[in-house]
Short mmCIF file of C-alpha atoms and ligand atoms in Angstrom, two decimals:
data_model
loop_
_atom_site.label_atom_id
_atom_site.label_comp_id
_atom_site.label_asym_id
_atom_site.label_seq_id
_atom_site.Cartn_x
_atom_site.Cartn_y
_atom_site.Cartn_z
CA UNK A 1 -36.47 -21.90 -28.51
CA UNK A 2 -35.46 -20.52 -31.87
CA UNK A 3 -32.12 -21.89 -32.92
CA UNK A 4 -29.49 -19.00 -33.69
CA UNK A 5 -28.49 -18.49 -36.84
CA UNK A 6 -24.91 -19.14 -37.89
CA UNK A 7 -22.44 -19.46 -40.80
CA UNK A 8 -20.09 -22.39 -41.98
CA UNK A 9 -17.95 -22.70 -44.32
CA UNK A 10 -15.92 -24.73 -46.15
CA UNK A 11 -12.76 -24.44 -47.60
CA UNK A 12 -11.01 -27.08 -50.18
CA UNK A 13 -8.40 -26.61 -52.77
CA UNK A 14 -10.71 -25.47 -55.51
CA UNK A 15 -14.12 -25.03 -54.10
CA UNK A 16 -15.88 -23.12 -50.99
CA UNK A 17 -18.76 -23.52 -50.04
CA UNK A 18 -20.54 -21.20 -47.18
CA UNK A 19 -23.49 -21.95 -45.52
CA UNK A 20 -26.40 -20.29 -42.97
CA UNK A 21 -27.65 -23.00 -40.82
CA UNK A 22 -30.24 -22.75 -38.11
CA UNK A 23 -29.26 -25.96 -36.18
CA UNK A 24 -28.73 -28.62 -38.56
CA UNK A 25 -30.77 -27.01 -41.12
CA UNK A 26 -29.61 -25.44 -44.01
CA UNK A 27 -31.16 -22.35 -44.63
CA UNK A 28 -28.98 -20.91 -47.49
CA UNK A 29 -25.87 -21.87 -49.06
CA UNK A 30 -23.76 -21.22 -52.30
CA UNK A 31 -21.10 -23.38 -53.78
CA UNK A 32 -17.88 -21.19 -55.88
CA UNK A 33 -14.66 -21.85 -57.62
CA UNK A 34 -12.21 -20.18 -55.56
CA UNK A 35 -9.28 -22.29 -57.02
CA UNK A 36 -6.97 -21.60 -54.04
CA UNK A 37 -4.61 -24.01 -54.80
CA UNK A 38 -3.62 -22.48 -57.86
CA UNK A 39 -3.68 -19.50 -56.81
CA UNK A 40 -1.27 -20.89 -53.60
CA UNK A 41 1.33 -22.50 -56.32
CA UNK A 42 1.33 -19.64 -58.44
CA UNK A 43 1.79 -16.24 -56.14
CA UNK A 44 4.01 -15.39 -53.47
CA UNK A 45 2.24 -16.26 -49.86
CA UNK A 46 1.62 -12.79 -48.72
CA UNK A 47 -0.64 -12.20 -52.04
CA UNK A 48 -2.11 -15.49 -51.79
CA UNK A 49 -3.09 -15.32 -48.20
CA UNK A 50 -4.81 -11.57 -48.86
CA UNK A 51 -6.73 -13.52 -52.04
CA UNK A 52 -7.42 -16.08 -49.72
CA UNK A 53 -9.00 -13.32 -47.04
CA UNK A 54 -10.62 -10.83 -49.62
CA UNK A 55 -12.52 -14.21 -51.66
CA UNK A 56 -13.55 -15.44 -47.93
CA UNK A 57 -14.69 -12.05 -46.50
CA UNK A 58 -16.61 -11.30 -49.78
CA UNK A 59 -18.37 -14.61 -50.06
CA UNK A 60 -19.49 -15.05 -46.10
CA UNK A 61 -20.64 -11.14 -46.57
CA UNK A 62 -22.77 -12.16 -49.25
CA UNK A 63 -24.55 -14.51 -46.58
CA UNK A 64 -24.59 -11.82 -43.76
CA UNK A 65 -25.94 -9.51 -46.03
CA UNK A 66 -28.85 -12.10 -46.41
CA UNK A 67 -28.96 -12.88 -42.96
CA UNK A 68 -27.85 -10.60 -40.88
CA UNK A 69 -29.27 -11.56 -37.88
CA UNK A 70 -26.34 -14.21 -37.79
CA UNK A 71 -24.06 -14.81 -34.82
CA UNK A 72 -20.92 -16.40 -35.36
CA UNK A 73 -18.83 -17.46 -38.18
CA UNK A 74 -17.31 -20.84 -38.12
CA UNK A 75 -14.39 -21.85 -41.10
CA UNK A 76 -13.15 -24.98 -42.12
CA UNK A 77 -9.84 -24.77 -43.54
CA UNK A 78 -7.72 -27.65 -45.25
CA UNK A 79 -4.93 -27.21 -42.82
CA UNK A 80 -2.84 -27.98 -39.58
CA UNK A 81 -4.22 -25.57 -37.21
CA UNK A 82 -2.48 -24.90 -34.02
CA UNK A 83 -4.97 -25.44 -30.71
CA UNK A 84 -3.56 -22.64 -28.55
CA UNK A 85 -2.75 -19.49 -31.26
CA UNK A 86 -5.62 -20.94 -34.22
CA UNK A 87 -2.96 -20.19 -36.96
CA UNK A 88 -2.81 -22.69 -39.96
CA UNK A 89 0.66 -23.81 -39.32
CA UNK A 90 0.91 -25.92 -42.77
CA UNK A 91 -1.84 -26.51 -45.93
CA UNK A 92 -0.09 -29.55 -47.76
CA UNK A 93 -2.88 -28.69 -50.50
CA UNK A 94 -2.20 -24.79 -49.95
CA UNK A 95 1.33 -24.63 -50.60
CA UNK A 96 3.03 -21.52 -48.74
CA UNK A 97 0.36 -20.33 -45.81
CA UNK A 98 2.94 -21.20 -43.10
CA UNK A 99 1.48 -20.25 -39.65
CA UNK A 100 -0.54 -17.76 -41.22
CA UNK A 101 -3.49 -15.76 -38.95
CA UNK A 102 -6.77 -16.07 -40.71
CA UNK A 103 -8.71 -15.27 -37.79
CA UNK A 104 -7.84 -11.96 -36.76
CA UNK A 105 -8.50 -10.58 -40.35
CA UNK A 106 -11.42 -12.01 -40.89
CA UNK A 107 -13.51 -11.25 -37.33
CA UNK A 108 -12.14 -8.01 -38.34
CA UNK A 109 -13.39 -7.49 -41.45
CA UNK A 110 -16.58 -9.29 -40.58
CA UNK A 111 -17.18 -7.87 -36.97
CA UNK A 112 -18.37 -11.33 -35.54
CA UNK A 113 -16.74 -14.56 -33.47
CA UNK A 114 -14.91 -16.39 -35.90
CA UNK A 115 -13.63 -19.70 -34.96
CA UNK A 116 -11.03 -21.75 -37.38
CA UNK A 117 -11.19 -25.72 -37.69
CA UNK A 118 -9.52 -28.04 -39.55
CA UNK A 119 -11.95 -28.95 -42.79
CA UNK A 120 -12.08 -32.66 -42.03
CA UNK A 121 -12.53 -32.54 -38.21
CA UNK A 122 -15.54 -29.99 -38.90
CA UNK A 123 -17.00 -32.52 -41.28
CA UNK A 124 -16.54 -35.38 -38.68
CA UNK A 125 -18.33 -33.09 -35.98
CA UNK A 126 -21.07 -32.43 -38.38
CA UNK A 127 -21.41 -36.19 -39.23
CA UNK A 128 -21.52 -36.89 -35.71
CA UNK A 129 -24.15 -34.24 -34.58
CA UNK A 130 -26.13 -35.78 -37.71
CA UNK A 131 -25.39 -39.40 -36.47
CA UNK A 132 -28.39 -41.15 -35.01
CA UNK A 133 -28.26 -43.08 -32.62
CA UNK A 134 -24.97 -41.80 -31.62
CA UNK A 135 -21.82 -44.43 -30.35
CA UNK A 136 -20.25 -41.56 -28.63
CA UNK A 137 -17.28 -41.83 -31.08
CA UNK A 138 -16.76 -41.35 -34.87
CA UNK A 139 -14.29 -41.36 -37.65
CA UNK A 140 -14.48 -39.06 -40.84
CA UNK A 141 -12.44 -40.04 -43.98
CA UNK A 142 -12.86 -37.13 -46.18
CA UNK A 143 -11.18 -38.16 -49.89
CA UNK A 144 -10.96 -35.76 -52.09
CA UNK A 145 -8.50 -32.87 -53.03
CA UNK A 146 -6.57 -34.52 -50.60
CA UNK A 147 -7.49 -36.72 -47.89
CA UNK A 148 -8.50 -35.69 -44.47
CA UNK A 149 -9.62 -37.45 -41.20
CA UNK A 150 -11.00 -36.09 -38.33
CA UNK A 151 -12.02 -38.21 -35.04
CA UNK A 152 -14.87 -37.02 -32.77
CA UNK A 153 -13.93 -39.21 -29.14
CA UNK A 154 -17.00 -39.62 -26.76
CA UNK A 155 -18.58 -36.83 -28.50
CA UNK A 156 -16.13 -33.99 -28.81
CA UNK A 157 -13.59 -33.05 -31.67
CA UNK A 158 -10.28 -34.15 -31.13
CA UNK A 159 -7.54 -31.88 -33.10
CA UNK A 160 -4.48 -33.34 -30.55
CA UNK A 161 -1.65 -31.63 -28.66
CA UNK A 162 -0.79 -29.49 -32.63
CA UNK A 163 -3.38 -29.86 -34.48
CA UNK A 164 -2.42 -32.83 -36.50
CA UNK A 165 -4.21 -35.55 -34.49
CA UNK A 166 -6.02 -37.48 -37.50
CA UNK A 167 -4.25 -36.67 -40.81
CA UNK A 168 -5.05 -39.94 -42.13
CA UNK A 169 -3.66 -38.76 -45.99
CA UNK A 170 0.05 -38.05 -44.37
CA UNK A 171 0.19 -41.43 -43.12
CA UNK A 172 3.09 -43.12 -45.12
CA UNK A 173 2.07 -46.30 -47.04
CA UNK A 174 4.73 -46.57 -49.64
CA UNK A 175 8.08 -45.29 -47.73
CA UNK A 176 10.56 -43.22 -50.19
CA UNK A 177 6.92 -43.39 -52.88
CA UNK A 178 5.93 -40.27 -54.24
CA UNK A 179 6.82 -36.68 -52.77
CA UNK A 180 3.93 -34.94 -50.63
CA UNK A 181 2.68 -31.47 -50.19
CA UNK A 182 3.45 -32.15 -46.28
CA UNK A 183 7.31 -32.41 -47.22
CA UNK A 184 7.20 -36.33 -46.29
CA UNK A 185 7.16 -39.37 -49.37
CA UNK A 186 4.54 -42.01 -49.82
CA UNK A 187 1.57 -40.56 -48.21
CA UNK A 188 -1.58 -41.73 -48.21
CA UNK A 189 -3.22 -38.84 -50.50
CA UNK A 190 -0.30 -39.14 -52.98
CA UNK A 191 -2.20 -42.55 -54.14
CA UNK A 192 -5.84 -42.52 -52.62
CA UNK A 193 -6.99 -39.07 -53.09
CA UNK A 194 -8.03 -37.31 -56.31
CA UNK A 195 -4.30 -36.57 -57.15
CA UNK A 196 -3.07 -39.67 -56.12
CA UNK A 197 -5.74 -41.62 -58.52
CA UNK A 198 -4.37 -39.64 -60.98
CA UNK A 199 -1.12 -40.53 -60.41
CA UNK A 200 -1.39 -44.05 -60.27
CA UNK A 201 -3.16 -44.14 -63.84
CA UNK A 202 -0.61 -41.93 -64.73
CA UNK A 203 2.21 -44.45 -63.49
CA UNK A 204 0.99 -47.32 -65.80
CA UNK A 205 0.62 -45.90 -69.39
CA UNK A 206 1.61 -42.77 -71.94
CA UNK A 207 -1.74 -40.98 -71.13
CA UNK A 208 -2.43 -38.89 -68.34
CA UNK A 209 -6.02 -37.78 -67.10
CA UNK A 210 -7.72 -36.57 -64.54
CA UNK A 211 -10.12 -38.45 -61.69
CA UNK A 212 -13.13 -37.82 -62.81
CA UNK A 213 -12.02 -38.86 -66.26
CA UNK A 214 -10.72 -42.13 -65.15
CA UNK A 215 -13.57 -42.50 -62.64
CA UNK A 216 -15.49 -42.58 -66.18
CA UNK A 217 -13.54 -45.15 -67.86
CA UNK A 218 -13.31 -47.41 -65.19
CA UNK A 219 -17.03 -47.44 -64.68
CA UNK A 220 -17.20 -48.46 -68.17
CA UNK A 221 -14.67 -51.58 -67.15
CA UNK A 222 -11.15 -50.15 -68.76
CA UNK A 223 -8.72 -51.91 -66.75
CA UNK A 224 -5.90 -48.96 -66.00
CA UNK A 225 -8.36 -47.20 -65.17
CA UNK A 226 -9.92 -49.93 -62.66
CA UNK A 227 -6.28 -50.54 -61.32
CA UNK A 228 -6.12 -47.15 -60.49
CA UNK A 229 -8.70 -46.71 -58.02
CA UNK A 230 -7.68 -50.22 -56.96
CA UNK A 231 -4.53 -49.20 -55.97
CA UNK A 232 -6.16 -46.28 -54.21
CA UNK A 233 -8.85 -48.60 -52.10
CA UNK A 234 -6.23 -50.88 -51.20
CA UNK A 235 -4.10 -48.47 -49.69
CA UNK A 236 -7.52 -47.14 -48.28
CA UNK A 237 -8.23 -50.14 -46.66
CA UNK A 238 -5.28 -51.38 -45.08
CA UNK A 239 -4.21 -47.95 -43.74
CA UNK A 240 -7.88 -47.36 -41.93
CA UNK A 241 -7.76 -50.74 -40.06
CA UNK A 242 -4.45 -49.84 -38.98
CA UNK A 243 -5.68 -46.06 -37.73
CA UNK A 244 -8.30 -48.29 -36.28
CA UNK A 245 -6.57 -50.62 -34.36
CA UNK A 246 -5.28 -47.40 -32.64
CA UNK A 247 -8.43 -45.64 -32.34
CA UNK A 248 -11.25 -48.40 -32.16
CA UNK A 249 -14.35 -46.54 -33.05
CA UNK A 250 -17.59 -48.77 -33.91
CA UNK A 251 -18.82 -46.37 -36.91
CA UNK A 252 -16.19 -44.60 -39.94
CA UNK A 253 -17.72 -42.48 -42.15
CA UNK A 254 -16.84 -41.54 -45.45
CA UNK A 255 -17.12 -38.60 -47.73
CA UNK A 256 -16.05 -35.44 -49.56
CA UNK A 257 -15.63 -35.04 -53.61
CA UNK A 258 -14.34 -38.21 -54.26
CA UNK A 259 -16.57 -40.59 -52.56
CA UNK A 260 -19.01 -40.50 -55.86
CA UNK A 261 -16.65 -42.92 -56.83
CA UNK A 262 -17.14 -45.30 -54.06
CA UNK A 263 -18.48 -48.10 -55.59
CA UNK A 264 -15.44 -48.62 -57.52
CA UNK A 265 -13.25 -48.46 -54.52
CA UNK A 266 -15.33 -50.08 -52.61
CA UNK A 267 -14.69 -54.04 -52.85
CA UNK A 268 -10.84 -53.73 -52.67
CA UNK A 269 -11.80 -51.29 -49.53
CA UNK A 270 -13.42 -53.75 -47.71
CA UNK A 271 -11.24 -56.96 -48.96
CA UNK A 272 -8.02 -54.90 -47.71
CA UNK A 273 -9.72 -53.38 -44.51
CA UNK A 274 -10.95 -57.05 -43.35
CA UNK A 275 -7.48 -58.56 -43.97
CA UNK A 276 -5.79 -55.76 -41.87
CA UNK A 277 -8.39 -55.33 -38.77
CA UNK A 278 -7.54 -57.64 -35.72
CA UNK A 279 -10.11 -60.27 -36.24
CA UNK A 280 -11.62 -59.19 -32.71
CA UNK A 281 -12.57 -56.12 -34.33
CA UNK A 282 -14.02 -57.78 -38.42
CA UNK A 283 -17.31 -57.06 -38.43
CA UNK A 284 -17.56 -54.78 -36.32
CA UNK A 285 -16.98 -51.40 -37.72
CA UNK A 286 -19.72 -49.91 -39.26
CA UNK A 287 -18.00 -47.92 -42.67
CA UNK A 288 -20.78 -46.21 -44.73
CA UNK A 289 -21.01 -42.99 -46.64
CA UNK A 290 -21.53 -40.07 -45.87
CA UNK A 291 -25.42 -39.01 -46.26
CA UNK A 292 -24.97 -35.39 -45.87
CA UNK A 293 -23.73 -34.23 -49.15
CA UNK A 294 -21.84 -31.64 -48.88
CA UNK A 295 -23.43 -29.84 -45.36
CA UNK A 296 -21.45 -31.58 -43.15
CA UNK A 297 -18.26 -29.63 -43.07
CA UNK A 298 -20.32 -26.90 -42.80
CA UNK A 299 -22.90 -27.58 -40.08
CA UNK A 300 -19.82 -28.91 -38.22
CA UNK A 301 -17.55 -25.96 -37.86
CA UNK A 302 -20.92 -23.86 -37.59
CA UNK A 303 -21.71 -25.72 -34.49
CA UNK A 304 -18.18 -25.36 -32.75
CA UNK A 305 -17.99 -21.66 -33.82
CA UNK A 306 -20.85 -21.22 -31.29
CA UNK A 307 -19.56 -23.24 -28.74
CA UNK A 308 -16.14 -21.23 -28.75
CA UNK A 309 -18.46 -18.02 -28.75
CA UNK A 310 -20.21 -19.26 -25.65
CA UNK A 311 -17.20 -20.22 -24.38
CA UNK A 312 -15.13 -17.04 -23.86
CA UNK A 313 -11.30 -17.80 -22.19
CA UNK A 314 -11.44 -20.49 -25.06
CA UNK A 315 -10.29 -18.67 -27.77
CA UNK A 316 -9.73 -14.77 -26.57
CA UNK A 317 -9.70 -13.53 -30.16
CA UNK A 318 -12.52 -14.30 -31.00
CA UNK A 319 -14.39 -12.13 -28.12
CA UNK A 320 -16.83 -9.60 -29.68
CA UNK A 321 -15.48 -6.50 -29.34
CA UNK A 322 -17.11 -4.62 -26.30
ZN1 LIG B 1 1.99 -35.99 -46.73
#
């Protein structure tokens, strides 16, 4: 049987990305700068959320218009997204969209099922349908504007009772540390994610740069730079065996912008991970990266955007119209 022919996308801070799959194919995809975060910090949330819709509805109608045989429309969205009503109640990394109604807009505008996921718990469902063989369970550490996590229990997504089950970059490592977008201190992202690496380099010397920059630097051995993604693994490390020692999966997976830079996190990961973990469990969880560049998110929300559509009672909204 032909596989149907369906749309994900994926929104971060600065990029989206939206994608026609057929199954876990790619078939077509394009990659912009939609630079939503600025846009979030700079205009009132009203105009930001219609810039949000119109750059959205343009993009994913540039991908009907080349397949237009497509079915449903699946979004991931850097956001806490409510299970019952599907509005993003917060963006940490979108500052403003308070339990704003993307949905409703966009199946509007669009004229097809659209189902709404949190951007990391898509990825981890598009890891897992990619994972072979399959443990049942998975967690996705997406680094990268921010930090998301998503956890996929005995195969199915798992967003909690709010939608906030997983959001491994607002756990608190340094209490009272720096403020986060989420309205807490000393979160995870505010040292570990893009930002956050940023920061720290930033905290130890007059000159201030960006990741990528330092990323640079410390590959060729400059030692702020080094300590900087140092201080991001280690906070990495000992925060995931602690998320695992509530959630004991066998297999963590890691991606999104930031995991180019691996390697330099990597030792420190491990060191701090090892030292944390219950020794019953050292050895036992399988971390790697993530091997699907950048089609996970998409192929994930894709996926559960035609399971809600087969689904109807799920998610009434998103019923074609008759
Ligand atoms: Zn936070």
């Amino acid at each position: 049987m032909k596989e149907p022919l369906l749309v994900g996308v994926d929104v971060g801070g600065t990029n989206l990305r939206v994608g026609v799959l057929s199954g876990h194919e790619l078939v077509w995809a394009m990659r912009r700068h939609a630079g939503f975060s600025e846009i979030c910090q700079k205009v009132a949330a009203p105009e930001a959320l219609g810039a949000v819709i119109e750059t959205l509805v343009e993009a994913i109608g540039e991908a009907l218009a080349r397949y237009p045989q497509v079915q449903s429309v699946g979004v991931g969205f850097p956001g806490f997204i409510a299970p019952d009503t599907r509005l993003v109640t917060l963006s940490p990394n979108l500052p403003g969209l308070l339990n704003v109604d993307l949905v409703t807009p966009l199946r509007a505008r669009l004229g097809l099922p659209v189902v709404l996921e949190n951007d990391a718990l898509a990825a981890a469902y598009g890891e897992y349908l990619l994972t072979r063989p399959r443990s049942g369970s998975l967690l996705y550490m997406g680094l990268g504007t921010g930090i998301g996590g998503g956890l996929i229990l005995h195969g199915k997504p798992y967003s909690g009772e709010h939608g906030v089950a997983m959001e491994l970059g607002h756990l608190i490592v340094i209490p009272g540390g720096r403020q986060c977008g989420c309205g807490n201190r000393g979160c995870l992202e505010q040292y570990a994610s893009a930002g956050g690496i940023a920061l720290n380099y930033a905290a130890s010397g007059p000159v201030t740069l960006e990741s990528q920059a330092i990323a640079a630097l410390a590959r060729q051995g400059a030692p702020r730079a080094l300590s900087a993604f140092e201080q991001a693994a280690t906070a990495l490390g000992t925060t995931l065996a602690h998320v695992l020692k509530i959630v004991d999966v066998s297999e963590v997976v890691i991606g999104g912008g930031l995991s180019g830079a691996w390697p330099l996190m990597e030792p420190a990961f491990l060191t701090h991970l090892d030292g944390a973990l219950i020794p019953a469990l050292r050895g036992r969880v399988k971390v790697r990266l993530s091997n699907a560049e950048d089609r996970a998110g998409m192929l994930g929300v894709a996926a559960l955007s035609q399971t809600h559509a087969n689904a109807p009672g799920i998610l009434p909204q998103n019923k074609r119209s008759p």
